[in-house]
Coordinates of C-alpha atoms in Angstrom, one line a residue:
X1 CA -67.3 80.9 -10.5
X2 CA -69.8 83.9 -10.4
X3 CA -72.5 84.0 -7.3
X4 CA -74.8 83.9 -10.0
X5 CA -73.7 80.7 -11.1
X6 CA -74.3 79.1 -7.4
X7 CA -77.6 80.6 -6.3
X8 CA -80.4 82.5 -8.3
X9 CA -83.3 84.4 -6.4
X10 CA -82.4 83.4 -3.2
X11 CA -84.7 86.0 -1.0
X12 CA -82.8 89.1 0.8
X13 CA -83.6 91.3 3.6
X14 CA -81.9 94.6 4.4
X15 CA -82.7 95.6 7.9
X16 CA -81.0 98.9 8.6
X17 CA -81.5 101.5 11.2
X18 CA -79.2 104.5 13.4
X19 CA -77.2 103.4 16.4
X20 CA -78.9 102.1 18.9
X21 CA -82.1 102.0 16.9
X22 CA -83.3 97.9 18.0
X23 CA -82.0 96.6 14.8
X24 CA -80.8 93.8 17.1
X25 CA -83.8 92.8 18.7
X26 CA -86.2 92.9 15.4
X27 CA -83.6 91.1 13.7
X28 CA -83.8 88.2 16.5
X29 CA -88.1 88.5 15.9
X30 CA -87.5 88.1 11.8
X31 CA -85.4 84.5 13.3
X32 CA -87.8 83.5 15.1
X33 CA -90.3 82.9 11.9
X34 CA -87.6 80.5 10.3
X35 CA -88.6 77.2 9.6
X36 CA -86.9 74.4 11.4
X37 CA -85.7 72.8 7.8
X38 CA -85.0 76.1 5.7
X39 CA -81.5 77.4 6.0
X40 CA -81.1 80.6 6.4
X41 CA -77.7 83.0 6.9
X42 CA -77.0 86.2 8.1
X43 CA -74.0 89.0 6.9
X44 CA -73.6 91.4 9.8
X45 CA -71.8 94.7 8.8
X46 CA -70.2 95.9 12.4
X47 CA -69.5 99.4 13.1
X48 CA -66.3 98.4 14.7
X49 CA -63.3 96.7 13.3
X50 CA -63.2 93.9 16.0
X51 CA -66.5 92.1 15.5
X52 CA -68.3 91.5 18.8
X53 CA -71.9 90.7 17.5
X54 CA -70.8 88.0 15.3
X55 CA -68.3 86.3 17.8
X56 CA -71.3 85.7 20.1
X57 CA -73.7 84.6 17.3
X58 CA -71.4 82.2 16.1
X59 CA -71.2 80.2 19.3
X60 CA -74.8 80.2 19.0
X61 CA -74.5 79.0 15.1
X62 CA -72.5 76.1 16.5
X63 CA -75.5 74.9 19.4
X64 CA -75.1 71.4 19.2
X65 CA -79.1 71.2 20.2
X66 CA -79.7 73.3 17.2
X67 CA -77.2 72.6 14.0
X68 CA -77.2 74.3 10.9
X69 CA -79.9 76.8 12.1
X70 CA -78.6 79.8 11.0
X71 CA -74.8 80.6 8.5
X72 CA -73.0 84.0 9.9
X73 CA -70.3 86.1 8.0
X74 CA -69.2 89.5 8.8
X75 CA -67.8 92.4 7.6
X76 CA -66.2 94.4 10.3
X77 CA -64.2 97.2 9.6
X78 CA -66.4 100.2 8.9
X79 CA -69.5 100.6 6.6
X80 CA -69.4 98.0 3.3
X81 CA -71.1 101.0 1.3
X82 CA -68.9 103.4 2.1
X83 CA -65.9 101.7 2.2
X84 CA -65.0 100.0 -1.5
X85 CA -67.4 97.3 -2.9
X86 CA -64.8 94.3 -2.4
X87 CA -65.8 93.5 0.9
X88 CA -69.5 92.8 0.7
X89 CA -69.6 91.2 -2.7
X90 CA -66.3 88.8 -0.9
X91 CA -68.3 88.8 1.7
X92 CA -71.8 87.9 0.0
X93 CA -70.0 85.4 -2.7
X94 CA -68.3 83.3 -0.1
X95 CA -71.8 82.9 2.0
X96 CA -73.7 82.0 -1.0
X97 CA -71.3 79.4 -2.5
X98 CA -70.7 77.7 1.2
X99 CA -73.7 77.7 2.6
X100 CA -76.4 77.8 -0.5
X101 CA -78.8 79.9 2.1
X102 CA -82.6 79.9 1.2
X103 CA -83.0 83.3 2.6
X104 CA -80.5 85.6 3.4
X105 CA -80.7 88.6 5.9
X106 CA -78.3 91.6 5.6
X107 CA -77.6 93.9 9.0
X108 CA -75.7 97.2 7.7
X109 CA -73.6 99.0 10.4
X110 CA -76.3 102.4 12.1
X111 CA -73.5 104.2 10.0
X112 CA -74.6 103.3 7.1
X113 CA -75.7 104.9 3.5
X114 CA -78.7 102.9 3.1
X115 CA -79.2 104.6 -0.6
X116 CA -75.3 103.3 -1.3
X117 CA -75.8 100.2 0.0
X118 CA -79.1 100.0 -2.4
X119 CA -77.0 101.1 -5.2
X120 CA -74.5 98.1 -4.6
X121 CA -77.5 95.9 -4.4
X122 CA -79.1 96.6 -7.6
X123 CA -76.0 96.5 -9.5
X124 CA -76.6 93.9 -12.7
X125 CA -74.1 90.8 -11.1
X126 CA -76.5 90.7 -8.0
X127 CA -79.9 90.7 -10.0
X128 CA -79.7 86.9 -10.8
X129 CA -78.0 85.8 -7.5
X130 CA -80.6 88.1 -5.0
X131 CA -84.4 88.5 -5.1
X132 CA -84.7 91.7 -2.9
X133 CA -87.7 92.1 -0.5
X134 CA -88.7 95.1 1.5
X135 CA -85.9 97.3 2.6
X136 CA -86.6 97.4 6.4
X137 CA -86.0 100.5 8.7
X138 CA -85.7 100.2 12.9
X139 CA -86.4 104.0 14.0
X140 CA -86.5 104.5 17.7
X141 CA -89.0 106.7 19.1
X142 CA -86.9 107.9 22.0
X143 CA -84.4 108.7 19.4
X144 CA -86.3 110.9 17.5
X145 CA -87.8 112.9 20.1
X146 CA -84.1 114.5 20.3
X147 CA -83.4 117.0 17.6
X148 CA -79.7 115.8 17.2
X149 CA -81.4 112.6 15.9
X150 CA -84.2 114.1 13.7
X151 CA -82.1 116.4 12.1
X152 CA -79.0 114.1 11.8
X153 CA -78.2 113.7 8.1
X154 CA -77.7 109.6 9.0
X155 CA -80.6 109.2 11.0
X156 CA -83.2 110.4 8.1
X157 CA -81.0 108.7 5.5
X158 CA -82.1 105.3 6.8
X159 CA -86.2 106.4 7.2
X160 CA -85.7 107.7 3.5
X161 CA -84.3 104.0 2.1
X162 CA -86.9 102.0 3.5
X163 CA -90.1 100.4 2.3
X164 CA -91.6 99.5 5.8
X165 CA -90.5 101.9 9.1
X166 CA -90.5 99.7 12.2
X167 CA -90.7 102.1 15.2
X168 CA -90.2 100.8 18.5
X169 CA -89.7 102.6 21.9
X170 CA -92.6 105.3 21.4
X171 CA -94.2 103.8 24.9
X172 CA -93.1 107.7 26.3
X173 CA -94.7 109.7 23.1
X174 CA -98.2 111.0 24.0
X175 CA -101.2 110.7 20.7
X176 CA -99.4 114.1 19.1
X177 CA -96.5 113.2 19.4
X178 CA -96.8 109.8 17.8
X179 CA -98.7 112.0 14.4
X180 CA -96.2 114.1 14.5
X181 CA -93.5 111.3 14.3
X182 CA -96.1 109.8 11.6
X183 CA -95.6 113.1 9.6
X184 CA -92.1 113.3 9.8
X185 CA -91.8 110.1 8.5
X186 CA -94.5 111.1 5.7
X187 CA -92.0 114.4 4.6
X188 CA -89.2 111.9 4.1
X189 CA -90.7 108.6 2.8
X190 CA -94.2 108.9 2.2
X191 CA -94.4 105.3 0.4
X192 CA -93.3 103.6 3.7
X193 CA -95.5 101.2 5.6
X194 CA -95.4 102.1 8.9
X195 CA -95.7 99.1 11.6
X196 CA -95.8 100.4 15.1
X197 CA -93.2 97.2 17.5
X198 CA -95.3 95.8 19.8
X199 CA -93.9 97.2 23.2
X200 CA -91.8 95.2 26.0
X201 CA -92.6 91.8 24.2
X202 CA -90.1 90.3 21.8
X203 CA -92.6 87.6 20.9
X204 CA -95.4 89.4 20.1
X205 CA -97.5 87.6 17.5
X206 CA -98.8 90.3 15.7
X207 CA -95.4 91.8 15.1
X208 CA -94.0 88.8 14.5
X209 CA -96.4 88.5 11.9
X210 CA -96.2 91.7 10.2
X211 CA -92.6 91.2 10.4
X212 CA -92.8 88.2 8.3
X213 CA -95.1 89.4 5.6
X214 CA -92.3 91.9 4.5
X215 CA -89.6 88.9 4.4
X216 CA -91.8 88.0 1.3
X217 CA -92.3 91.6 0.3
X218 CA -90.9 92.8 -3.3
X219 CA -88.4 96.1 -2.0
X220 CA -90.1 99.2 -4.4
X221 CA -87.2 101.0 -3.0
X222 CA -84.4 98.9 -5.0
X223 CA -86.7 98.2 -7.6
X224 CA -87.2 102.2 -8.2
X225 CA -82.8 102.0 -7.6
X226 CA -82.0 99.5 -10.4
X227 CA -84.5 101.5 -13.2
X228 CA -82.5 104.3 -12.8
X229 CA -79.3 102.7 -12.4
X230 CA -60.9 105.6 7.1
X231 CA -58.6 107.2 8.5
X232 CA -57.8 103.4 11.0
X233 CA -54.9 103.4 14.2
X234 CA -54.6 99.8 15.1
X235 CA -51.8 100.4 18.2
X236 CA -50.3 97.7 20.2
X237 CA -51.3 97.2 24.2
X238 CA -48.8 96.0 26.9
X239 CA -50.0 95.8 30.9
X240 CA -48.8 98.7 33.1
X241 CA -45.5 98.0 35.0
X242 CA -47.5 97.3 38.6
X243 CA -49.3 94.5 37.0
X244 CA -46.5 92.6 34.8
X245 CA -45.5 90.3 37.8
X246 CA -49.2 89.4 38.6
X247 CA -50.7 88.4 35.5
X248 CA -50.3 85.3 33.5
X249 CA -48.0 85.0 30.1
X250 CA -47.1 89.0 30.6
X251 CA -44.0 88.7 29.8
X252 CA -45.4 87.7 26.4
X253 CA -47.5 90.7 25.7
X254 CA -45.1 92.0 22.9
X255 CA -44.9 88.7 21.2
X256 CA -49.1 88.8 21.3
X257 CA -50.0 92.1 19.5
X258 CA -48.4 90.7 15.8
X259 CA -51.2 90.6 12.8
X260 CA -54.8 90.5 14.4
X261 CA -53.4 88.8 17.9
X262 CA -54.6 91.0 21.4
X263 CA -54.2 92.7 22.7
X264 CA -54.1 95.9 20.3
X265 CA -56.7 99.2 20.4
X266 CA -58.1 101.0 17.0
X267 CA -59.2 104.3 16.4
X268 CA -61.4 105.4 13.3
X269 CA -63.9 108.8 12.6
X270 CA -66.9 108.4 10.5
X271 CA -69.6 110.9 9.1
X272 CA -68.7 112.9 12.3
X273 CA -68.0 110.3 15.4
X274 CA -65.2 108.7 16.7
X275 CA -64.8 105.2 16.6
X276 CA -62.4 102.9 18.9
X277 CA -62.2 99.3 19.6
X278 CA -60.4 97.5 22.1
X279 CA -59.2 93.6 21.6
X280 CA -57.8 92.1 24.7
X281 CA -56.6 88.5 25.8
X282 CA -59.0 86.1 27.4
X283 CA -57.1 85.5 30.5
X284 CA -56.7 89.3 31.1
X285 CA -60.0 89.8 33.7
X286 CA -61.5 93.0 34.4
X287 CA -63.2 94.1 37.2
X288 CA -66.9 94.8 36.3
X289 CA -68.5 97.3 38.7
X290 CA -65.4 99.5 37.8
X291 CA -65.3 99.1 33.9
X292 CA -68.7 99.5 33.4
X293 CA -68.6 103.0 35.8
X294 CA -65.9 103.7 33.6
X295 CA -67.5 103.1 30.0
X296 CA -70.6 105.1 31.2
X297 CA -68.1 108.5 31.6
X298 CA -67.0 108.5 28.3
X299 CA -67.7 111.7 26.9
X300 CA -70.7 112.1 24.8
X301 CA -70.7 108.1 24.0
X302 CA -73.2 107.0 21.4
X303 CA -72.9 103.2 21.5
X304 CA -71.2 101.1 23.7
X305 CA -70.8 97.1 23.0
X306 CA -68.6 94.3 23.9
X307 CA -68.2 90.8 25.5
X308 CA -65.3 90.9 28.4
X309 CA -63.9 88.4 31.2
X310 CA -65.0 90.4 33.9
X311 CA -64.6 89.9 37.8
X312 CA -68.5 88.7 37.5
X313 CA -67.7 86.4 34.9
X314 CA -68.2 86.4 31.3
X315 CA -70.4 89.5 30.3
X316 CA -71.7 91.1 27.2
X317 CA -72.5 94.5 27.2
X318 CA -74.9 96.4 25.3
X319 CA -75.1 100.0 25.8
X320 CA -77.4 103.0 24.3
X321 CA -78.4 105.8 25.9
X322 CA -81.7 104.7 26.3
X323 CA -80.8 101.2 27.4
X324 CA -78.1 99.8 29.0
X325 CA -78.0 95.5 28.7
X326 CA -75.8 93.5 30.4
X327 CA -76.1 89.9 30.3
X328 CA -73.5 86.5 30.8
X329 CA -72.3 84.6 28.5
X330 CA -70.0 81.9 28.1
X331 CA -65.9 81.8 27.4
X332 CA -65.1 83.8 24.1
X333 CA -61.4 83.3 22.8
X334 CA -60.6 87.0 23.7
X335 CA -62.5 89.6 25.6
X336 CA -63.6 92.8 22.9
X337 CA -64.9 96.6 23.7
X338 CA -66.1 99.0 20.9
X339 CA -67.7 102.3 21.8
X340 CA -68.9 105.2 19.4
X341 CA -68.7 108.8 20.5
X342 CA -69.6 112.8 18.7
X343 CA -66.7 114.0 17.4
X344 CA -67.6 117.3 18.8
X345 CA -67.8 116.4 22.6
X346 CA -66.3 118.0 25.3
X347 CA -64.2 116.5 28.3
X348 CA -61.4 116.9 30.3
X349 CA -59.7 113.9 28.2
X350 CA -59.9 116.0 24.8
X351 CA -56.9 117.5 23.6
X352 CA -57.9 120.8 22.4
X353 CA -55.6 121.4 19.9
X354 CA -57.1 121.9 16.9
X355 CA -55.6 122.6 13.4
X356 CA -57.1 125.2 11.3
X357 CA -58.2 122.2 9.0
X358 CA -60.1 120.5 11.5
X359 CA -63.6 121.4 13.1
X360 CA -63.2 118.7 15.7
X361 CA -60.8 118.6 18.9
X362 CA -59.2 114.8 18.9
X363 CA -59.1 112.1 21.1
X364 CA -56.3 111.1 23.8
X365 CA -56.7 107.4 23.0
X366 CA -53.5 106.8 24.7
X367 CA -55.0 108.2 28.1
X368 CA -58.2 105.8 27.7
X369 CA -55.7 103.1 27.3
X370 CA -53.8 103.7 30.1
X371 CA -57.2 104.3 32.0
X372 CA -58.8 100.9 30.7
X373 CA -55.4 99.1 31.6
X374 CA -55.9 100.6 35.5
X375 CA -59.3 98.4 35.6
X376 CA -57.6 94.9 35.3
X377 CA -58.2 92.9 38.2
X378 CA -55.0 92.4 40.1

């Protein structure tokens, strides 16, 4: 059975942006508009190869006070238009023919290829099955203000695919700079609406507003698309020798780390940053004053994310350098950390060995496992 042959038209929203952008949080206003009786799903494409976002929204999806709200699939693993096309259109088929959503909302990974992703869109099997509206872009003002962002291949790649530019955190940018941003837009898009976030309130009605009135929105961007028609380390992860006797089911660590069971780490590199993931047992607890000291010293990190049993409890952590969120949460089945850092940093944990086919010096993992396993609370 095709996707066409289940749904037809059903109305789709890409919402894309860099790292660290606010996809998240306009995301979470574009929810906020859905009707009480309209179901509505949501295919989130994480950077990582873990899944943290997802793991969290789904205990959400399953609120007994608020059933059937909201259908969640992910694609973890690195980008779904970069990587082959089997895993989105698995991934898209399987939340169409289960759910039957009424509107469908699609999250691409900040490393995305917006213009692939389009290209996958607009391909002939999806034209009955998908109605696309307005291809929406989160830009960060802070971001931009730093010319490793505005000159970033990735960063203008996602201004350049969209129909509408949400830019959020600009609170800091005086009148010129704001034009200026407005112009730099203009150079790379200059048939993108512009809506300016509504700042320090998630529930502002006028974005709220605006950001509804593109959920409706015909996307000229795939329309204009459809006329003209890595390397992964997954390694296992046993406890240090001083903290064997003291923790729970140790002495079962080896058995634990077979197929997709914790705990196991995963290294990756992408369009010029290093990737790595960590997937640890629930019962393993950290302690948090000292993790999180430890995640902010990773050299040149880019994005930090995760959900871990901490000494404080349950946390979730959401990390950028112009924000850093942490927040409780309730008991997940295992405790997850994914961070994102430029290849081309410098630290005393980067081996400096460098073949004459590689521009960037590589990553220790093993010493940042090692150091991570030193946190657990003994």
């Amino acid at each position: 059975m095709t996707s066409s042959a289940i749904i037809q038209n059903i109305p789709c929203t890409l919402v894309t942006g860099f790292l660290g952008a606010g996809k998240t949080t306009i995301i979470n206003q574009l929810l906020a508009t859905k009707p009480a009786d309209v179901r509505w799903a949501l295919l989130i494409n994480e950077f990582g190869r873990i899944g943290i976002d997802g793991a969290l929204l789904k205990g959400r999806q399953n609120d007994v006070e608020k059933p059937n709200t909201i259908a969640i699939r992910e694609v973890s693993g690195g980008c779904i238009c970069c990587t082959s096309q089997l895993p989105l259109q698995i991934a898209l088929t399987r939340l169409l023919s289960e759910h039957r959503p009424q509107r469908l909302i699609i999250e691409p990974t900040g490393l995305a290829h917006p213009h692939e992703l389009v290209k996958q869109l607009s391909a002939p099997h999806w034209q009955t099955s998908l109605s696309m509206q307005s291809v929406i872009t989160v830009l960060s003002g802070l971001q931009w203000q730093q010319e490793k962002y505005r000159s970033h291949e990735g960063f203008q790649a996602h201004v350049q695919a969209a129909d509408v530019v949400i830019i959020n955190r600009y609170e800091q940018l005086d009148a010129t700079c704001q034009q200026d941003l407005l112009t730099w837009i203009g150079t790379l898009n200059a048939q993108a609406s512009i809506i300016w976030a509504a700042p320090n309130d998630a529930s502002s009605e006028l974005t709220v507003a605006q950001l509804s009135m593109q959920l409706n929105q015909p996307s000229a961007s795939i329309s204009k698309q459809r006329a003209t028609q890595s390397s992964q380390s997954r390694i296992s992860l046993t406890l240090p020798n001083h903290l064997l006797t003291n923790m729970p089911n140790a002495g079962n660590s080896a058995a634990m780390t077979m197929d997709d069971e914790p705990p196991y780490r995963y290294h990756d590199e992408q369009q010029g940053m290093l990737l790595a993931g960590w997937r640890l047992p629930s019962h393993w607890m950290f302690a948090a004053d000292e993790l999180q000291q430890w995640l902010l010293q990773l050299p040149n990190w880019q994005r930090i994310k995760g959900v871990v049993h901490t000494s404080d409890g349950w946390q979730q952590l959401n990390f950028t350098p112009d924000s850093l969120t942490i927040t409780t949460t309730s008991a997940q089945i295992d405790s997850r950390i994914e961070v994102i850092l430029l290849a081309n940093t410098d630290n005393s944990h980067i081996n400096s060995k460098v073949s004459k086919n590689e521009r960037q010096p590589l990553i220790d993992w093993d010493v940042y496992d090692h150091e991570l396993m030193a946190l657990l609370a003994k």
